Amino acid sequence: MPNDPPAKPSRILVPTDFSEAAEAAKMYALMIAEGFGATLHILHVLPESGDFGEGLDAAQMSELMEHARRGAHQRLDHLLAPHERESVRAQLALEFGRPTAKIVDYARDNAIDLIVIGSHGRNAIDKWWFGSVAQGVLLRAACPVIMVRPRPEVPR
């Protein structure tokens, strides 16, 4: 029914590129997850092998992809502080592919109720890249999406 209140979220997805905007989204999602007792899914998407490493042979490409995978797993493992891990149930995920499609697919495949995503990064390239991902997710996701801006820098 159009006037029914939204169901409380039980699965919240936070895509991350490890930027300030993604950190702000994570903090916002943590607050929501704690309030509703929801599980927090944190997803990082690495580009497919064809998206970088041009000119490398198969062995070099495989080594580069494995190095990228290990580095991303380490960053994901350290993304939640110990006190944050105690306050919510969290699942960490790493995917390869195009960020917008992978985020939307992950949300669908894991019955995500809410996506909390950073609106953009700090510099022009981050704003162009991550902003376009956030906008794509907003347009394509089947569940509600909250876009979170990074905290503005306060002049000292």
PDB file of C-alpha atoms in Angstrom:
ATOM      1  CA  MET A   1       0.000   0.000   0.000  1.00  0.00           C
ATOM      2  CA  PRO A   2       1.341   3.474  -0.824  1.00  0.00           C
ATOM      3  CA  ASN A   3       0.704   4.827   2.706  1.00  0.00           C
ATOM      4  CA  ASP A   4       2.246   1.898   4.587  1.00  0.00           C
ATOM      5  CA  PRO A   5       5.326   2.855   6.593  1.00  0.00           C
ATOM      6  CA  PRO A   6       8.588   1.443   5.263  1.00  0.00           C
ATOM      7  CA  ALA A   7       9.783  -1.780   6.852  1.00  0.00           C
ATOM      8  CA  LYS A   8      12.725  -1.465   9.185  1.00  0.00           C
ATOM      9  CA  PRO A   9      15.950  -2.392   7.427  1.00  0.00           C
ATOM     10  CA  SER A  10      17.549  -5.666   8.468  1.00  0.00           C
ATOM     11  CA  ARG A  11      20.338  -5.709   5.840  1.00  0.00           C
ATOM     12  CA  ILE A  12      22.208  -2.498   5.006  1.00  0.00           C
ATOM     13  CA  LEU A  13      24.806  -2.268   2.234  1.00  0.00           C
ATOM     14  CA  VAL A  14      27.679   0.222   2.291  1.00  0.00           C
ATOM     15  CA  PRO A  15      29.768   0.186  -0.897  1.00  0.00           C
ATOM     16  CA  THR A  16      33.254   1.537  -0.241  1.00  0.00           C
ATOM     17  CA  ASP A  17      36.135   2.871  -2.271  1.00  0.00           C
ATOM     18  CA  PHE A  18      37.904   3.768   1.012  1.00  0.00           C
ATOM     19  CA  SER A  19      37.398   7.508   0.380  1.00  0.00           C
ATOM     20  CA  GLU A  20      36.234  10.122   2.881  1.00  0.00           C
ATOM     21  CA  ALA A  21      32.757   9.994   1.352  1.00  0.00           C
ATOM     22  CA  ALA A  22      32.649   6.217   1.815  1.00  0.00           C
ATOM     23  CA  GLU A  23      33.829   6.600   5.425  1.00  0.00           C
ATOM     24  CA  ALA A  24      31.038   9.121   6.080  1.00  0.00           C
ATOM     25  CA  ALA A  25      28.531   6.680   4.552  1.00  0.00           C
ATOM     26  CA  LYS A  26      29.896   3.861   6.727  1.00  0.00           C
ATOM     27  CA  MET A  27      29.481   5.940   9.890  1.00  0.00           C
ATOM     28  CA  TYR A  28      25.907   6.850   8.925  1.00  0.00           C
ATOM     29  CA  ALA A  29      25.101   3.215   8.096  1.00  0.00           C
ATOM     30  CA  LEU A  30      26.594   2.065  11.414  1.00  0.00           C
ATOM     31  CA  MET A  31      24.271   4.420  13.253  1.00  0.00           C
ATOM     32  CA  ILE A  32      21.252   3.070  11.349  1.00  0.00           C
ATOM     33  CA  ALA A  33      22.351  -0.562  11.775  1.00  0.00           C
ATOM     34  CA  GLU A  34      22.838  -0.105  15.523  1.00  0.00           C
ATOM     35  CA  GLY A  35      19.420   1.529  15.838  1.00  0.00           C
ATOM     36  CA  PHE A  36      17.592  -1.236  13.979  1.00  0.00           C
ATOM     37  CA  GLY A  37      19.772  -4.213  14.889  1.00  0.00           C
ATOM     38  CA  ALA A  38      20.527  -4.656  11.186  1.00  0.00           C
ATOM     39  CA  THR A  39      23.388  -6.542   9.570  1.00  0.00           C
ATOM     40  CA  LEU A  40      25.884  -4.273   7.820  1.00  0.00           C
ATOM     41  CA  HIS A  41      27.276  -5.449   4.476  1.00  0.00           C
ATOM     42  CA  ILE A  42      30.425  -3.626   3.370  1.00  0.00           C
ATOM     43  CA  LEU A  43      31.325  -4.126  -0.294  1.00  0.00           C
ATOM     44  CA  HIS A  44      34.406  -3.088  -2.245  1.00  0.00           C
ATOM     45  CA  VAL A  45      34.501  -3.549  -6.017  1.00  0.00           C
ATOM     46  CA  LEU A  46      37.825  -3.972  -7.809  1.00  0.00           C
ATOM     47  CA  PRO A  47      38.060  -3.443 -11.567  1.00  0.00           C
ATOM     48  CA  GLU A  48      38.193  -6.493 -13.795  1.00  0.00           C
ATOM     49  CA  SER A  49      41.613  -7.479 -15.090  1.00  0.00           C
ATOM     50  CA  GLY A  50      40.887  -5.962 -18.497  1.00  0.00           C
ATOM     51  CA  ASP A  51      40.358  -2.548 -16.893  1.00  0.00           C
ATOM     52  CA  PHE A  52      44.016  -2.131 -15.958  1.00  0.00           C
ATOM     53  CA  GLY A  53      47.417  -3.677 -16.558  1.00  0.00           C
ATOM     54  CA  GLU A  54      47.459  -3.298 -20.328  1.00  0.00           C
ATOM     55  CA  GLY A  55      50.571  -4.848 -21.825  1.00  0.00           C
ATOM     56  CA  LEU A  56      51.084  -7.434 -19.074  1.00  0.00           C
ATOM     57  CA  ASP A  57      51.317 -11.138 -19.819  1.00  0.00           C
ATOM     58  CA  ALA A  58      48.935 -13.612 -18.160  1.00  0.00           C
ATOM     59  CA  ALA A  59      51.283 -14.415 -15.252  1.00  0.00           C
ATOM     60  CA  GLN A  60      51.926 -10.735 -14.520  1.00  0.00           C
ATOM     61  CA  MET A  61      48.203  -9.982 -14.752  1.00  0.00           C
ATOM     62  CA  SER A  62      47.390 -12.822 -12.379  1.00  0.00           C
ATOM     63  CA  GLU A  63      50.008 -11.585  -9.898  1.00  0.00           C
ATOM     64  CA  LEU A  64      48.700  -8.018 -10.152  1.00  0.00           C
ATOM     65  CA  MET A  65      45.095  -9.145  -9.573  1.00  0.00           C
ATOM     66  CA  GLU A  66      46.107 -11.284  -6.581  1.00  0.00           C
ATOM     67  CA  HIS A  67      48.049  -8.356  -5.087  1.00  0.00           C
ATOM     68  CA  ALA A  68      45.019  -6.077  -5.574  1.00  0.00           C
ATOM     69  CA  ARG A  69      42.719  -8.689  -4.013  1.00  0.00           C
ATOM     70  CA  ARG A  70      44.966  -9.148  -0.948  1.00  0.00           C
ATOM     71  CA  GLY A  71      45.311  -5.387  -0.493  1.00  0.00           C
ATOM     72  CA  ALA A  72      41.556  -4.847  -0.733  1.00  0.00           C
ATOM     73  CA  HIS A  73      40.872  -7.653   1.770  1.00  0.00           C
ATOM     74  CA  GLN A  74      43.342  -6.092   4.224  1.00  0.00           C
ATOM     75  CA  ARG A  75      41.701  -2.683   3.879  1.00  0.00           C
ATOM     76  CA  LEU A  76      38.243  -4.211   4.330  1.00  0.00           C
ATOM     77  CA  ASP A  77      39.409  -6.106   7.427  1.00  0.00           C
ATOM     78  CA  HIS A  78      40.615  -2.851   9.003  1.00  0.00           C
ATOM     79  CA  LEU A  79      37.614  -0.769   7.949  1.00  0.00           C
ATOM     80  CA  LEU A  80      35.661  -1.447  11.133  1.00  0.00           C
ATOM     81  CA  ALA A  81      37.238  -0.545  14.461  1.00  0.00           C
ATOM     82  CA  PRO A  82      36.980  -3.183  17.223  1.00  0.00           C
ATOM     83  CA  HIS A  83      34.215  -1.257  19.017  1.00  0.00           C
ATOM     84  CA  GLU A  84      32.287  -0.975  15.739  1.00  0.00           C
ATOM     85  CA  ARG A  85      32.581  -4.740  15.187  1.00  0.00           C
ATOM     86  CA  GLU A  86      31.076  -5.303  18.633  1.00  0.00           C
ATOM     87  CA  SER A  87      28.089  -3.028  18.004  1.00  0.00           C
ATOM     88  CA  VAL A  88      26.797  -4.579  14.741  1.00  0.00           C
ATOM     89  CA  ARG A  89      26.908  -7.776  12.748  1.00  0.00           C
ATOM     90  CA  ALA A  90      29.036  -7.107   9.688  1.00  0.00           C
ATOM     91  CA  GLN A  91      29.781  -8.972   6.476  1.00  0.00           C
ATOM     92  CA  LEU A  92      32.673  -7.903   4.275  1.00  0.00           C
ATOM     93  CA  ALA A  93      32.602  -8.622   0.550  1.00  0.00           C
ATOM     94  CA  LEU A  94      34.938  -8.111  -2.378  1.00  0.00           C
ATOM     95  CA  GLU A  95      33.749  -8.263  -5.989  1.00  0.00           C
ATOM     96  CA  PHE A  96      35.424  -7.758  -9.368  1.00  0.00           C
ATOM     97  CA  GLY A  97      33.727  -5.796 -12.138  1.00  0.00           C
ATOM     98  CA  ARG A  98      31.967  -2.528 -12.848  1.00  0.00           C
ATOM     99  CA  PRO A  99      31.079  -0.848  -9.523  1.00  0.00           C
ATOM    100  CA  THR A 100      27.524   0.265 -10.311  1.00  0.00           C
ATOM    101  CA  ALA A 101      26.444  -3.105 -11.688  1.00  0.00           C
ATOM    102  CA  LYS A 102      28.184  -5.085  -8.938  1.00  0.00           C
ATOM    103  CA  ILE A 103      26.651  -2.948  -6.171  1.00  0.00           C
ATOM    104  CA  VAL A 104      23.139  -3.281  -7.599  1.00  0.00           C
ATOM    105  CA  ASP A 105      23.621  -7.034  -8.196  1.00  0.00           C
ATOM    106  CA  TYR A 106      24.985  -7.558  -4.670  1.00  0.00           C
ATOM    107  CA  ALA A 107      22.017  -5.693  -3.196  1.00  0.00           C
ATOM    108  CA  ARG A 108      19.569  -7.847  -5.165  1.00  0.00           C
ATOM    109  CA  ASP A 109      21.368 -11.144  -4.506  1.00  0.00           C
ATOM    110  CA  ASN A 110      21.622 -10.479  -0.744  1.00  0.00           C
ATOM    111  CA  ALA A 111      18.104  -9.064  -0.230  1.00  0.00           C
ATOM    112  CA  ILE A 112      19.528  -5.719   0.903  1.00  0.00           C
ATOM    113  CA  ASP A 113      16.886  -3.390   2.375  1.00  0.00           C
ATOM    114  CA  LEU A 114      18.889  -0.147   2.255  1.00  0.00           C
ATOM    115  CA  ILE A 115      22.032   1.105   0.509  1.00  0.00           C
ATOM    116  CA  VAL A 116      24.044   3.891   2.141  1.00  0.00           C
ATOM    117  CA  ILE A 117      26.620   5.268  -0.307  1.00  0.00           C
ATOM    118  CA  GLY A 118      29.040   8.181  -0.330  1.00  0.00           C
ATOM    119  CA  SER A 119      28.022  10.914  -2.735  1.00  0.00           C
ATOM    120  CA  HIS A 120      31.483  11.751  -4.046  1.00  0.00           C
ATOM    121  CA  GLY A 121      35.157  12.052  -3.182  1.00  0.00           C
ATOM    122  CA  ARG A 122      37.286  15.098  -2.432  1.00  0.00           C
ATOM    123  CA  ASN A 123      38.935  15.790  -5.778  1.00  0.00           C
ATOM    124  CA  ALA A 124      37.533  16.201  -9.266  1.00  0.00           C
ATOM    125  CA  ILE A 125      38.393  12.668 -10.377  1.00  0.00           C
ATOM    126  CA  ASP A 126      36.812  11.161  -7.249  1.00  0.00           C
ATOM    127  CA  LYS A 127      33.724  13.324  -7.722  1.00  0.00           C
ATOM    128  CA  TRP A 128      33.421  12.262 -11.347  1.00  0.00           C
ATOM    129  CA  TRP A 129      34.062   8.555 -10.732  1.00  0.00           C
ATOM    130  CA  PHE A 130      32.373   7.913  -7.403  1.00  0.00           C
ATOM    131  CA  GLY A 131      29.617  10.442  -8.072  1.00  0.00           C
ATOM    132  CA  SER A 132      28.719   8.627 -11.253  1.00  0.00           C
ATOM    133  CA  VAL A 133      28.677   5.307  -9.372  1.00  0.00           C
ATOM    134  CA  ALA A 134      26.453   6.733  -6.626  1.00  0.00           C
ATOM    135  CA  GLN A 135      24.078   8.208  -9.205  1.00  0.00           C
ATOM    136  CA  GLY A 136      23.970   4.923 -11.114  1.00  0.00           C
ATOM    137  CA  VAL A 137      23.152   3.004  -7.937  1.00  0.00           C
ATOM    138  CA  LEU A 138      20.468   5.545  -7.044  1.00  0.00           C
ATOM    139  CA  LEU A 139      18.855   5.080 -10.466  1.00  0.00           C
ATOM    140  CA  ARG A 140      19.150   1.272 -10.676  1.00  0.00           C
ATOM    141  CA  ALA A 141      18.746  -0.104  -7.155  1.00  0.00           C
ATOM    142  CA  ALA A 142      15.446  -1.746  -6.237  1.00  0.00           C
ATOM    143  CA  CYS A 143      15.758  -0.700  -2.573  1.00  0.00           C
ATOM    144  CA  PRO A 144      16.015   2.764  -0.998  1.00  0.00           C
ATOM    145  CA  VAL A 145      19.383   4.525  -1.332  1.00  0.00           C
ATOM    146  CA  ILE A 146      20.773   7.168   1.004  1.00  0.00           C
ATOM    147  CA  MET A 147      23.608   9.290  -0.395  1.00  0.00           C
ATOM    148  CA  VAL A 148      25.936  10.737   2.251  1.00  0.00           C
ATOM    149  CA  ARG A 149      28.240  13.659   1.647  1.00  0.00           C
ATOM    150  CA  PRO A 150      31.647  13.723   3.301  1.00  0.00           C
ATOM    151  CA  ARG A 151      32.041  16.089   6.197  1.00  0.00           C
ATOM    152  CA  PRO A 152      33.134  19.494   4.947  1.00  0.00           C
ATOM    153  CA  GLU A 153      36.616  20.578   5.900  1.00  0.00           C
ATOM    154  CA  VAL A 154      36.524  23.244   8.573  1.00  0.00           C
ATOM    155  CA  PRO A 155      39.103  26.014   8.083  1.00  0.00           C
ATOM    156  CA  ARG A 156      41.452  26.380  11.024  1.00  0.00           C
TER     157      ARG A 156
END
